[in-house]
Amino acid sequence: MQAHQQHLATLRAAALRAADPAEAVRGNLKPADVAEVERVFIVGAGKAGAAMAQAAIEMVGDKLVGGVMAVPHLPFPSRRPPEGGRWARGESEPLNYFQGGHPLPTEGSLAAGRAIAELLSQTTPRDLVLALISGGGSALMELPKPGLTLSDLQITNHQLLKCGATIHEFNSVRKALSQIKGGGLLKLAAPAQVLGLILSDVVGNDLSIIASGPTVETANNTSPLEIIERYQLTAALPRTVLQILREPSVPIRSSISQSVFNNRLIASNRHAGEAAAQAARELGFTVELMGDDWQGEAREVGARFAQKLLAVHRPSSPVALIAGGESTVTVRGAGKGGRNQEAALAAAQVLAGHPQIVVSTFGTDGVDGPTDAAGATVTGETAARARALGLELQTFLENNDAYNFFAALGDLVITGPTGTNVNDLLFGLAY
């Protein structure tokens, strides 16, 4: 059974290669994309932005005239940027990087938005704007509508984060307050052509949700003001925000009627899962891909996945189950952990006493909750090993304390930050 650790490491490595931002750009940006244009501008935002940008620079060549990227961490830490998080363009670096905020926008986020608008004001129909979009871009890059301040946006975002609004509702309001979200980048880039290369951190890969869809022309099906009223936020929001939400929306299409734009999904949870599945086949497993839309309470997701693995276990034939998605945790205890660790803890309950069975959970960004772990690995022996140490699994589960449970057993999955994010993966191995 000890071989399972090496097998899991192989699957994780394969998944991360498929979700590597730089490789995804290299594999999806074609010479034909830039062959007929005179100039190329690179703009964008997201947690994977720096790696995506460096690959794009390599691919574009001499047609690149400049660009702006909003990222959570500046890619050149040895050089201290001036006030505002701007890394000035130099001879060896054709892009300006801005350190934006996440999950709430900061002045750096607004500075990035202003810089993008200024850069794109010089485009012509013979130019290409290459937009590099990944998760986190909603907060990292912002250009508020006139009259709105950073404080207005921060208050609104904070209220939406804590009220229980869905991601669709959250984005509907954010788009209504922004000049860059919901296809706004297309308007800023006009009359140039726009090619969006998008790395998905959203279950279902709805491009209008990833970073609030700056290159995706979308119409709000629900009035943003209705959303504010539904969650009783009217009294909590600044007056200027409410005034803008009351204004009728103007379709982006009216401003970009002559523009050519296209979006490509270049990496997602499905890509990562399929790569892991191929690696499992090469290791001799019969593989079943379980989809990339596993959502819900983490402990329920973990238990359901473990039950499915037990159902397909045949000792005569090694089987691998691979699933993806993103679960949630309702925190009731005072412990430490994350959704992937909690899913693994619940799986351990189901697997207890069943030999030759392994479940491992993995956040592809290398971060699971406020911890240094990406997930955890459990077997049919996990519960018994814990009891031998005086640890009661159910007690840790009730206290949302999966991290300390797995730390005591040495079963945490620790990868460090991976530089990408395509949600979470669940690996099940039955020997």
mmCIF file of N, CA and C in Angstrom, residues 209-332:
data_model
loop_
_atom_site.group_PDB
_atom_site.id
_atom_site.type_symbol
_atom_site.label_atom_id
_atom_site.label_comp_id
_atom_site.label_asym_id
_atom_site.label_seq_id
_atom_site.Cartn_x
_atom_site.Cartn_y
_atom_site.Cartn_z
ATOM 1 N N ILE A 209 -18.259 34.622 -15.491
ATOM 2 C CA ILE A 209 -18.039 34.689 -14.044
ATOM 3 C C ILE A 209 -16.564 34.851 -13.719
ATOM 4 N N ILE A 210 -15.687 34.219 -14.488
ATOM 5 C CA ILE A 210 -14.254 34.256 -14.197
ATOM 6 C C ILE A 210 -13.757 35.694 -14.271
ATOM 7 N N ALA A 211 -13.279 36.214 -13.139
ATOM 8 C CA ALA A 211 -12.826 37.610 -13.046
ATOM 9 C C ALA A 211 -13.917 38.589 -13.463
ATOM 10 N N SER A 212 -15.181 38.179 -13.318
ATOM 11 C CA SER A 212 -16.348 38.992 -13.699
ATOM 12 C C SER A 212 -16.406 39.283 -15.196
ATOM 13 N N GLY A 213 -15.807 38.415 -15.994
ATOM 14 C CA GLY A 213 -15.975 38.460 -17.440
ATOM 15 C C GLY A 213 -15.604 39.747 -18.139
ATOM 16 N N PRO A 214 -14.373 40.247 -17.988
ATOM 17 C CA PRO A 214 -14.022 41.506 -18.654
ATOM 18 C C PRO A 214 -14.062 41.449 -20.171
ATOM 19 N N THR A 215 -13.908 40.269 -20.747
ATOM 20 C CA THR A 215 -13.935 40.135 -22.207
ATOM 21 C C THR A 215 -15.175 39.395 -22.691
ATOM 22 N N VAL A 216 -16.177 39.289 -21.843
ATOM 23 C CA VAL A 216 -17.391 38.545 -22.180
ATOM 24 C C VAL A 216 -18.581 39.493 -22.128
ATOM 25 N N GLU A 217 -19.193 39.701 -23.267
ATOM 26 C CA GLU A 217 -20.365 40.572 -23.329
ATOM 27 C C GLU A 217 -21.537 39.866 -22.659
ATOM 28 N N THR A 218 -21.997 40.393 -21.547
ATOM 29 C CA THR A 218 -23.080 39.760 -20.807
ATOM 30 C C THR A 218 -24.122 40.792 -20.422
ATOM 31 N N ALA A 219 -25.358 40.335 -20.341
ATOM 32 C CA ALA A 219 -26.450 41.185 -19.879
ATOM 33 C C ALA A 219 -26.910 40.679 -18.523
ATOM 34 N N ASN A 220 -27.190 41.586 -17.614
ATOM 35 C CA ASN A 220 -27.688 41.201 -16.303
ATOM 36 C C ASN A 220 -29.141 40.763 -16.420
ATOM 37 N N ASN A 221 -29.405 39.482 -16.140
ATOM 38 C CA ASN A 221 -30.779 38.993 -16.175
ATOM 39 C C ASN A 221 -31.568 39.441 -14.954
ATOM 40 N N THR A 222 -30.854 39.730 -13.888
ATOM 41 C CA THR A 222 -31.483 40.196 -12.661
ATOM 42 C C THR A 222 -30.992 41.599 -12.363
ATOM 43 N N SER A 223 -31.908 42.472 -12.020
ATOM 44 C CA SER A 223 -31.529 43.839 -11.689
ATOM 45 C C SER A 223 -30.608 43.848 -10.480
ATOM 46 N N PRO A 224 -29.440 44.498 -10.588
ATOM 47 C CA PRO A 224 -28.549 44.586 -9.423
ATOM 48 C C PRO A 224 -29.234 45.210 -8.213
ATOM 49 N N LEU A 225 -30.119 46.162 -8.464
ATOM 50 C CA LEU A 225 -30.828 46.800 -7.356
ATOM 51 C C LEU A 225 -31.757 45.809 -6.661
ATOM 52 N N GLU A 226 -32.362 44.906 -7.430
ATOM 53 C CA GLU A 226 -33.208 43.870 -6.830
ATOM 54 C C GLU A 226 -32.389 42.968 -5.913
ATOM 55 N N ILE A 227 -31.158 42.685 -6.311
ATOM 56 C CA ILE A 227 -30.281 41.848 -5.481
ATOM 57 C C ILE A 227 -29.972 42.552 -4.165
ATOM 58 N N ILE A 228 -29.660 43.835 -4.241
ATOM 59 C CA ILE A 228 -29.381 44.610 -3.032
ATOM 60 C C ILE A 228 -30.585 44.599 -2.103
ATOM 61 N N GLU A 229 -31.769 44.773 -2.669
ATOM 62 C CA GLU A 229 -32.985 44.793 -1.851
ATOM 63 C C GLU A 229 -33.296 43.410 -1.285
ATOM 64 N N ARG A 230 -33.019 42.353 -2.074
ATOM 65 C CA ARG A 230 -33.293 40.987 -1.618
ATOM 66 C C ARG A 230 -32.509 40.656 -0.351
ATOM 67 N N TYR A 231 -31.274 41.136 -0.289
ATOM 68 C CA TYR A 231 -30.432 40.861 0.875
ATOM 69 C C TYR A 231 -30.447 42.001 1.897
ATOM 70 N N GLN A 232 -31.388 42.929 1.703
ATOM 71 C CA GLN A 232 -31.603 44.022 2.658
ATOM 72 C C GLN A 232 -30.312 44.804 2.930
ATOM 73 N N LEU A 233 -29.647 45.179 1.836
ATOM 74 C CA LEU A 233 -28.375 45.891 1.952
ATOM 75 C C LEU A 233 -28.496 47.386 1.650
ATOM 76 N N THR A 234 -29.697 47.847 1.350
ATOM 77 C CA THR A 234 -29.858 49.240 0.921
ATOM 78 C C THR A 234 -29.277 50.222 1.927
ATOM 79 N N ALA A 235 -29.563 50.006 3.192
ATOM 80 C CA ALA A 235 -29.100 50.946 4.218
ATOM 81 C C ALA A 235 -27.602 50.842 4.465
ATOM 82 N N ALA A 236 -26.994 49.725 4.043
ATOM 83 C CA ALA A 236 -25.573 49.500 4.331
ATOM 84 C C ALA A 236 -24.655 50.021 3.231
ATOM 85 N N LEU A 237 -25.210 50.390 2.083
ATOM 86 C CA LEU A 237 -24.379 50.780 0.946
ATOM 87 C C LEU A 237 -24.336 52.295 0.772
ATOM 88 N N PRO A 238 -23.227 52.810 0.238
ATOM 89 C CA PRO A 238 -23.111 54.253 -0.010
ATOM 90 C C PRO A 238 -24.175 54.747 -0.992
ATOM 91 N N ARG A 239 -24.575 56.001 -0.835
ATOM 92 C CA ARG A 239 -25.612 56.582 -1.686
ATOM 93 C C ARG A 239 -25.187 56.578 -3.155
ATOM 94 N N THR A 240 -23.905 56.840 -3.412
ATOM 95 C CA THR A 240 -23.441 56.874 -4.803
ATOM 96 C C THR A 240 -23.584 55.513 -5.481
ATOM 97 N N VAL A 241 -23.371 54.447 -4.726
ATOM 98 C CA VAL A 241 -23.538 53.100 -5.269
ATOM 99 C C VAL A 241 -24.990 52.872 -5.672
ATOM 100 N N LEU A 242 -25.908 53.232 -4.798
ATOM 101 C CA LEU A 242 -27.329 53.035 -5.087
ATOM 102 C C LEU A 242 -27.770 53.864 -6.288
ATOM 103 N N GLN A 243 -27.234 55.070 -6.409
ATOM 104 C CA GLN A 243 -27.591 55.919 -7.549
ATOM 105 C C GLN A 243 -27.186 55.266 -8.865
ATOM 106 N N ILE A 244 -25.986 54.710 -8.911
ATOM 107 C CA ILE A 244 -25.517 54.072 -10.145
ATOM 108 C C ILE A 244 -26.305 52.802 -10.441
ATOM 109 N N LEU A 245 -26.649 52.046 -9.416
ATOM 110 C CA LEU A 245 -27.423 50.824 -9.626
ATOM 111 C C LEU A 245 -28.821 51.127 -10.151
ATOM 112 N N ARG A 246 -29.319 52.329 -9.896
ATOM 113 C CA ARG A 246 -30.651 52.711 -10.385
ATOM 114 C C ARG A 246 -30.624 53.157 -11.845
ATOM 115 N N GLU A 247 -29.446 53.439 -12.373
ATOM 116 C CA GLU A 247 -29.343 53.900 -13.753
ATOM 117 C C GLU A 247 -29.564 52.735 -14.721
ATOM 118 N N PRO A 248 -30.232 52.976 -15.855
ATOM 119 C CA PRO A 248 -30.420 51.904 -16.847
ATOM 120 C C PRO A 248 -29.081 51.492 -17.450
ATOM 121 N N SER A 249 -28.909 50.209 -17.674
ATOM 122 C CA SER A 249 -27.651 49.712 -18.236
ATOM 123 C C SER A 249 -27.626 49.923 -19.743
ATOM 124 N N VAL A 250 -26.428 50.153 -20.267
ATOM 125 C CA VAL A 250 -26.230 50.338 -21.708
ATOM 126 C C VAL A 250 -25.493 49.112 -22.239
ATOM 127 N N PRO A 251 -26.062 48.383 -23.200
ATOM 128 C CA PRO A 251 -25.397 47.175 -23.711
ATOM 129 C C PRO A 251 -24.003 47.482 -24.259
ATOM 130 N N ILE A 252 -23.042 46.634 -23.910
ATOM 131 C CA ILE A 252 -21.680 46.795 -24.412
ATOM 132 C C ILE A 252 -21.655 46.732 -25.939
ATOM 133 N N ARG A 253 -22.533 45.918 -26.510
ATOM 134 C CA ARG A 253 -22.548 45.713 -27.959
ATOM 135 C C ARG A 253 -22.663 47.032 -28.717
ATOM 136 N N SER A 254 -23.374 48.015 -28.156
ATOM 137 C CA SER A 254 -23.553 49.288 -28.851
ATOM 138 C C SER A 254 -22.241 50.043 -29.014
ATOM 139 N N SER A 255 -21.234 49.707 -28.180
ATOM 140 C CA SER A 255 -19.943 50.406 -28.239
ATOM 141 C C SER A 255 -18.878 49.630 -28.998
ATOM 142 N N ILE A 256 -19.155 48.370 -29.324
ATOM 143 C CA ILE A 256 -18.117 47.527 -29.933
ATOM 144 C C ILE A 256 -18.619 46.852 -31.199
ATOM 145 N N SER A 257 -19.596 47.459 -31.851
ATOM 146 C CA SER A 257 -20.261 46.797 -32.968
ATOM 147 C C SER A 257 -19.307 46.424 -34.096
ATOM 148 N N GLN A 258 -18.211 47.159 -34.240
ATOM 149 C CA GLN A 258 -17.273 46.885 -35.327
ATOM 150 C C GLN A 258 -16.061 46.075 -34.870
ATOM 151 N N SER A 259 -15.994 45.738 -33.603
ATOM 152 C CA SER A 259 -14.817 45.051 -33.067
ATOM 153 C C SER A 259 -14.924 43.541 -33.250
ATOM 154 N N VAL A 260 -13.769 42.895 -33.326
ATOM 155 C CA VAL A 260 -13.695 41.443 -33.410
ATOM 156 C C VAL A 260 -13.116 40.928 -32.100
ATOM 157 N N PHE A 261 -13.834 40.026 -31.434
ATOM 158 C CA PHE A 261 -13.311 39.497 -30.182
ATOM 159 C C PHE A 261 -13.613 38.011 -30.069
ATOM 160 N N ASN A 262 -12.736 37.332 -29.344
ATOM 161 C CA ASN A 262 -12.832 35.885 -29.203
ATOM 162 C C ASN A 262 -12.250 35.491 -27.856
ATOM 163 N N ASN A 263 -12.827 34.482 -27.225
ATOM 164 C CA ASN A 263 -12.327 33.986 -25.946
ATOM 165 C C ASN A 263 -12.003 32.502 -26.049
ATOM 166 N N ARG A 264 -10.913 32.100 -25.391
ATOM 167 C CA ARG A 264 -10.519 30.692 -25.359
ATOM 168 C C ARG A 264 -10.298 30.252 -23.921
ATOM 169 N N LEU A 265 -10.943 29.174 -23.554
ATOM 170 C CA LEU A 265 -10.686 28.551 -22.255
ATOM 171 C C LEU A 265 -9.424 27.713 -22.394
ATOM 172 N N ILE A 266 -8.351 28.095 -21.696
ATOM 173 C CA ILE A 266 -7.062 27.445 -21.939
ATOM 174 C C ILE A 266 -6.688 26.424 -20.869
ATOM 175 N N ALA A 267 -7.312 26.488 -19.705
ATOM 176 C CA ALA A 267 -7.055 25.489 -18.660
ATOM 177 C C ALA A 267 -8.206 25.523 -17.674
ATOM 178 N N SER A 268 -8.559 24.348 -17.174
ATOM 179 C CA SER A 268 -9.688 24.234 -16.257
ATOM 180 C C SER A 268 -9.529 22.978 -15.416
ATOM 181 N N ASN A 269 -10.451 22.783 -14.510
ATOM 182 C CA ASN A 269 -10.447 21.581 -13.685
ATOM 183 C C ASN A 269 -10.576 20.328 -14.546
ATOM 184 N N ARG A 270 -11.369 20.424 -15.596
ATOM 185 C CA ARG A 270 -11.534 19.269 -16.484
ATOM 186 C C ARG A 270 -10.213 18.885 -17.142
ATOM 187 N N HIS A 271 -9.461 19.886 -17.607
ATOM 188 C CA HIS A 271 -8.149 19.601 -18.196
ATOM 189 C C HIS A 271 -7.240 18.890 -17.187
ATOM 190 N N ALA A 272 -7.234 19.395 -15.960
ATOM 191 C CA ALA A 272 -6.378 18.805 -14.925
ATOM 192 C C ALA A 272 -6.811 17.387 -14.598
ATOM 193 N N GLY A 273 -8.123 17.176 -14.479
ATOM 194 C CA GLY A 273 -8.631 15.844 -14.171
ATOM 195 C C GLY A 273 -8.328 14.835 -15.259
ATOM 196 N N GLU A 274 -8.470 15.253 -16.506
ATOM 197 C CA GLU A 274 -8.179 14.343 -17.618
ATOM 198 C C GLU A 274 -6.700 13.975 -17.667
ATOM 199 N N ALA A 275 -5.834 14.929 -17.345
ATOM 200 C CA ALA A 275 -4.399 14.631 -17.327
ATOM 201 C C ALA A 275 -4.065 13.647 -16.212
ATOM 202 N N ALA A 276 -4.685 13.837 -15.049
ATOM 203 C CA ALA A 276 -4.468 12.898 -13.944
ATOM 204 C C ALA A 276 -4.998 11.517 -14.305
ATOM 205 N N ALA A 277 -6.118 11.472 -15.006
ATOM 206 C CA ALA A 277 -6.689 10.191 -15.418
ATOM 207 C C ALA A 277 -5.748 9.442 -16.353
ATOM 208 N N GLN A 278 -5.145 10.154 -17.284
ATOM 209 C CA GLN A 278 -4.203 9.510 -18.197
ATOM 210 C C GLN A 278 -2.994 8.974 -17.441
ATOM 211 N N ALA A 279 -2.522 9.742 -16.462
ATOM 212 C CA ALA A 279 -1.394 9.273 -15.649
ATOM 213 C C ALA A 279 -1.770 8.016 -14.875
ATOM 214 N N ALA A 280 -3.005 7.960 -14.376
ATOM 215 C CA ALA A 280 -3.457 6.779 -13.636
ATOM 216 C C ALA A 280 -3.530 5.558 -14.545
ATOM 217 N N ARG A 281 -3.992 5.757 -15.765
ATOM 218 C CA ARG A 281 -4.038 4.634 -16.715
ATOM 219 C C ARG A 281 -2.636 4.089 -16.967
ATOM 220 N N GLU A 282 -1.673 4.991 -17.099
ATOM 221 C CA GLU A 282 -0.299 4.566 -17.347
ATOM 222 C C GLU A 282 0.288 3.827 -16.149
ATOM 223 N N LEU A 283 -0.285 4.040 -14.966
ATOM 224 C CA LEU A 283 0.142 3.309 -13.770
ATOM 225 C C LEU A 283 -0.569 1.965 -13.630
ATOM 226 N N GLY A 284 -1.500 1.674 -14.534
ATOM 227 C CA GLY A 284 -2.175 0.386 -14.518
ATOM 228 C C GLY A 284 -3.560 0.386 -13.919
ATOM 229 N N PHE A 285 -4.121 1.551 -13.629
ATOM 230 C CA PHE A 285 -5.464 1.628 -13.053
ATOM 231 C C PHE A 285 -6.525 1.683 -14.146
ATOM 232 N N THR A 286 -7.659 1.068 -13.854
ATOM 233 C CA THR A 286 -8.867 1.335 -14.624
ATOM 234 C C THR A 286 -9.460 2.622 -14.072
ATOM 235 N N VAL A 287 -9.710 3.598 -14.932
ATOM 236 C CA VAL A 287 -10.037 4.949 -14.469
ATOM 237 C C VAL A 287 -11.488 5.297 -14.764
ATOM 238 N N GLU A 288 -12.118 5.927 -13.800
ATOM 239 C CA GLU A 288 -13.446 6.498 -14.006
ATOM 240 C C GLU A 288 -13.396 7.978 -13.635
ATOM 241 N N LEU A 289 -13.661 8.834 -14.628
ATOM 242 C CA LEU A 289 -13.746 10.273 -14.376
ATOM 243 C C LEU A 289 -15.151 10.592 -13.901
ATOM 244 N N MET A 290 -15.231 11.258 -12.754
ATOM 245 C CA MET A 290 -16.514 11.481 -12.092
ATOM 246 C C MET A 290 -17.085 12.878 -12.318
ATOM 247 N N GLY A 291 -16.491 13.640 -13.227
ATOM 248 C CA GLY A 291 -17.001 14.973 -13.496
ATOM 249 C C GLY A 291 -16.248 16.043 -12.734
ATOM 250 N N ASP A 292 -16.483 17.302 -13.132
ATOM 251 C CA ASP A 292 -15.773 18.426 -12.520
ATOM 252 C C ASP A 292 -16.725 19.386 -11.816
ATOM 253 N N ASP A 293 -17.883 18.877 -11.395
ATOM 254 C CA ASP A 293 -18.891 19.745 -10.792
ATOM 255 C C ASP A 293 -19.318 19.276 -9.401
ATOM 256 N N TRP A 294 -18.387 18.684 -8.658
ATOM 257 C CA TRP A 294 -18.691 18.246 -7.300
ATOM 258 C C TRP A 294 -18.719 19.467 -6.382
ATOM 259 N N GLN A 295 -19.906 19.755 -5.862
ATOM 260 C CA GLN A 295 -20.088 20.912 -5.000
ATOM 261 C C GLN A 295 -20.926 20.517 -3.792
ATOM 262 N N GLY A 296 -21.056 21.438 -2.850
ATOM 263 C CA GLY A 296 -21.836 21.180 -1.650
ATOM 264 C C GLY A 296 -20.970 21.210 -0.412
ATOM 265 N N GLU A 297 -21.543 20.774 0.697
ATOM 266 C CA GLU A 297 -20.821 20.745 1.962
ATOM 267 C C GLU A 297 -19.649 19.768 1.860
ATOM 268 N N ALA A 298 -18.472 20.197 2.285
ATOM 269 C CA ALA A 298 -17.248 19.416 2.094
ATOM 270 C C ALA A 298 -17.354 18.020 2.691
ATOM 271 N N ARG A 299 -17.900 17.916 3.891
ATOM 272 C CA ARG A 299 -17.969 16.588 4.522
ATOM 273 C C ARG A 299 -18.907 15.663 3.749
ATOM 274 N N GLU A 300 -19.943 16.216 3.139
ATOM 275 C CA GLU A 300 -20.854 15.399 2.338
ATOM 276 C C GLU A 300 -20.195 14.975 1.030
ATOM 277 N N VAL A 301 -19.426 15.875 0.434
ATOM 278 C CA VAL A 301 -18.696 15.548 -0.792
ATOM 279 C C VAL A 301 -17.692 14.431 -0.528
ATOM 280 N N GLY A 302 -16.931 14.546 0.567
ATOM 281 C CA GLY A 302 -15.938 13.532 0.900
ATOM 282 C C GLY A 302 -16.557 12.177 1.168
ATOM 283 N N ALA A 303 -17.657 12.164 1.910
ATOM 284 C CA ALA A 303 -18.323 10.902 2.229
ATOM 285 C C ALA A 303 -18.903 10.251 0.975
ATOM 286 N N ARG A 304 -19.508 11.058 0.122
ATOM 287 C CA ARG A 304 -20.117 10.530 -1.105
ATOM 288 C C ARG A 304 -19.055 9.952 -2.035
ATOM 289 N N PHE A 305 -17.924 10.630 -2.130
ATOM 290 C CA PHE A 305 -16.846 10.143 -2.990
ATOM 291 C C PHE A 305 -16.292 8.821 -2.463
ATOM 292 N N ALA A 306 -16.105 8.730 -1.150
ATOM 293 C CA ALA A 306 -15.589 7.494 -0.552
ATOM 294 C C ALA A 306 -16.566 6.337 -0.747
ATOM 295 N N GLN A 307 -17.856 6.603 -0.613
ATOM 296 C CA GLN A 307 -18.861 5.560 -0.821
ATOM 297 C C GLN A 307 -18.832 5.045 -2.257
ATOM 298 N N LYS A 308 -18.641 5.954 -3.195
ATOM 299 C CA LYS A 308 -18.557 5.543 -4.595
ATOM 300 C C LYS A 308 -17.325 4.673 -4.826
ATOM 301 N N LEU A 309 -16.222 5.016 -4.184
ATOM 302 C CA LEU A 309 -14.998 4.239 -4.343
ATOM 303 C C LEU A 309 -15.173 2.833 -3.785
ATOM 304 N N LEU A 310 -15.805 2.717 -2.637
ATOM 305 C CA LEU A 310 -16.066 1.392 -2.065
ATOM 306 C C LEU A 310 -16.951 0.562 -2.988
ATOM 307 N N ALA A 311 -17.892 1.214 -3.639
ATOM 308 C CA ALA A 311 -18.831 0.491 -4.495
ATOM 309 C C ALA A 311 -18.162 -0.105 -5.725
ATOM 310 N N VAL A 312 -17.089 0.521 -6.200
ATOM 311 C CA VAL A 312 -16.441 0.027 -7.424
ATOM 312 C C VAL A 312 -15.203 -0.813 -7.132
ATOM 313 N N HIS A 313 -14.838 -0.955 -5.853
ATOM 314 C CA HIS A 313 -13.608 -1.669 -5.497
ATOM 315 C C HIS A 313 -13.705 -3.148 -5.853
ATOM 316 N N ARG A 314 -12.762 -3.609 -6.651
ATOM 317 C CA ARG A 314 -12.624 -5.026 -6.972
ATOM 318 C C ARG A 314 -11.160 -5.389 -6.758
ATOM 319 N N PRO A 315 -10.837 -6.207 -5.742
ATOM 320 C CA PRO A 315 -9.435 -6.505 -5.427
ATOM 321 C C PRO A 315 -8.624 -7.034 -6.600
ATOM 322 N N SER A 316 -9.288 -7.612 -7.569
ATOM 323 C CA SER A 316 -8.557 -8.188 -8.697
ATOM 324 C C SER A 316 -8.152 -7.155 -9.737
ATOM 325 N N SER A 317 -8.677 -5.923 -9.626
ATOM 326 C CA SER A 317 -8.415 -4.914 -10.652
ATOM 327 C C SER A 317 -8.311 -3.533 -10.021
ATOM 328 N N PRO A 318 -7.115 -2.923 -10.013
ATOM 329 C CA PRO A 318 -6.960 -1.587 -9.428
ATOM 330 C C PRO A 318 -7.823 -0.551 -10.160
ATOM 331 N N VAL A 319 -8.509 0.260 -9.379
ATOM 332 C CA VAL A 319 -9.416 1.265 -9.931
ATOM 333 C C VAL A 319 -9.031 2.636 -9.397
ATOM 334 N N ALA A 320 -9.115 3.651 -10.261
ATOM 335 C CA ALA A 320 -8.909 5.038 -9.840
ATOM 336 C C ALA A 320 -10.143 5.856 -10.188
ATOM 337 N N LEU A 321 -10.664 6.563 -9.203
ATOM 338 C CA LEU A 321 -11.743 7.525 -9.421
ATOM 339 C C LEU A 321 -11.155 8.928 -9.317
ATOM 340 N N ILE A 322 -11.551 9.800 -10.230
ATOM 341 C CA ILE A 322 -11.056 11.178 -10.220
ATOM 342 C C ILE A 322 -12.238 12.116 -10.396
ATOM 343 N N ALA A 323 -12.363 13.063 -9.482
ATOM 344 C CA ALA A 323 -13.457 14.031 -9.531
ATOM 345 C C ALA A 323 -12.911 15.419 -9.250
ATOM 346 N N GLY A 324 -13.644 16.423 -9.673
ATOM 347 C CA GLY A 324 -13.235 17.801 -9.437
ATOM 348 C C GLY A 324 -14.411 18.669 -9.060
ATOM 349 N N GLY A 325 -14.111 19.863 -8.599
ATOM 350 C CA GLY A 325 -15.151 20.809 -8.217
ATOM 351 C C GLY A 325 -14.663 21.720 -7.121
ATOM 352 N N GLU A 326 -15.592 22.206 -6.324
ATOM 353 C CA GLU A 326 -15.221 23.050 -5.194
ATOM 354 C C GLU A 326 -16.336 22.997 -4.164
ATOM 355 N N SER A 327 -16.020 22.516 -2.985
ATOM 356 C CA SER A 327 -17.003 22.388 -1.917
ATOM 357 C C SER A 327 -16.941 23.595 -0.996
ATOM 358 N N THR A 328 -17.802 23.584 0.006
ATOM 359 C CA THR A 328 -17.834 24.654 1.002
ATOM 360 C C THR A 328 -17.856 24.035 2.388
ATOM 361 N N VAL A 329 -17.535 24.838 3.377
ATOM 362 C CA VAL A 329 -17.552 24.391 4.774
ATOM 363 C C VAL A 329 -18.405 25.347 5.590
ATOM 364 N N THR A 330 -19.363 24.797 6.305
ATOM 365 C CA THR A 330 -20.100 25.576 7.291
ATOM 366 C C THR A 330 -19.355 25.445 8.610
ATOM 367 N N VAL A 331 -18.710 26.516 9.025
ATOM 368 C CA VAL A 331 -17.852 26.466 10.212
ATOM 369 C C VAL A 331 -18.701 26.598 11.470
ATOM 370 N N ARG A 332 -18.645 25.572 12.288
ATOM 371 C CA ARG A 332 -19.345 25.589 13.575
ATOM 372 C C ARG A 332 -18.376 25.442 14.742
#
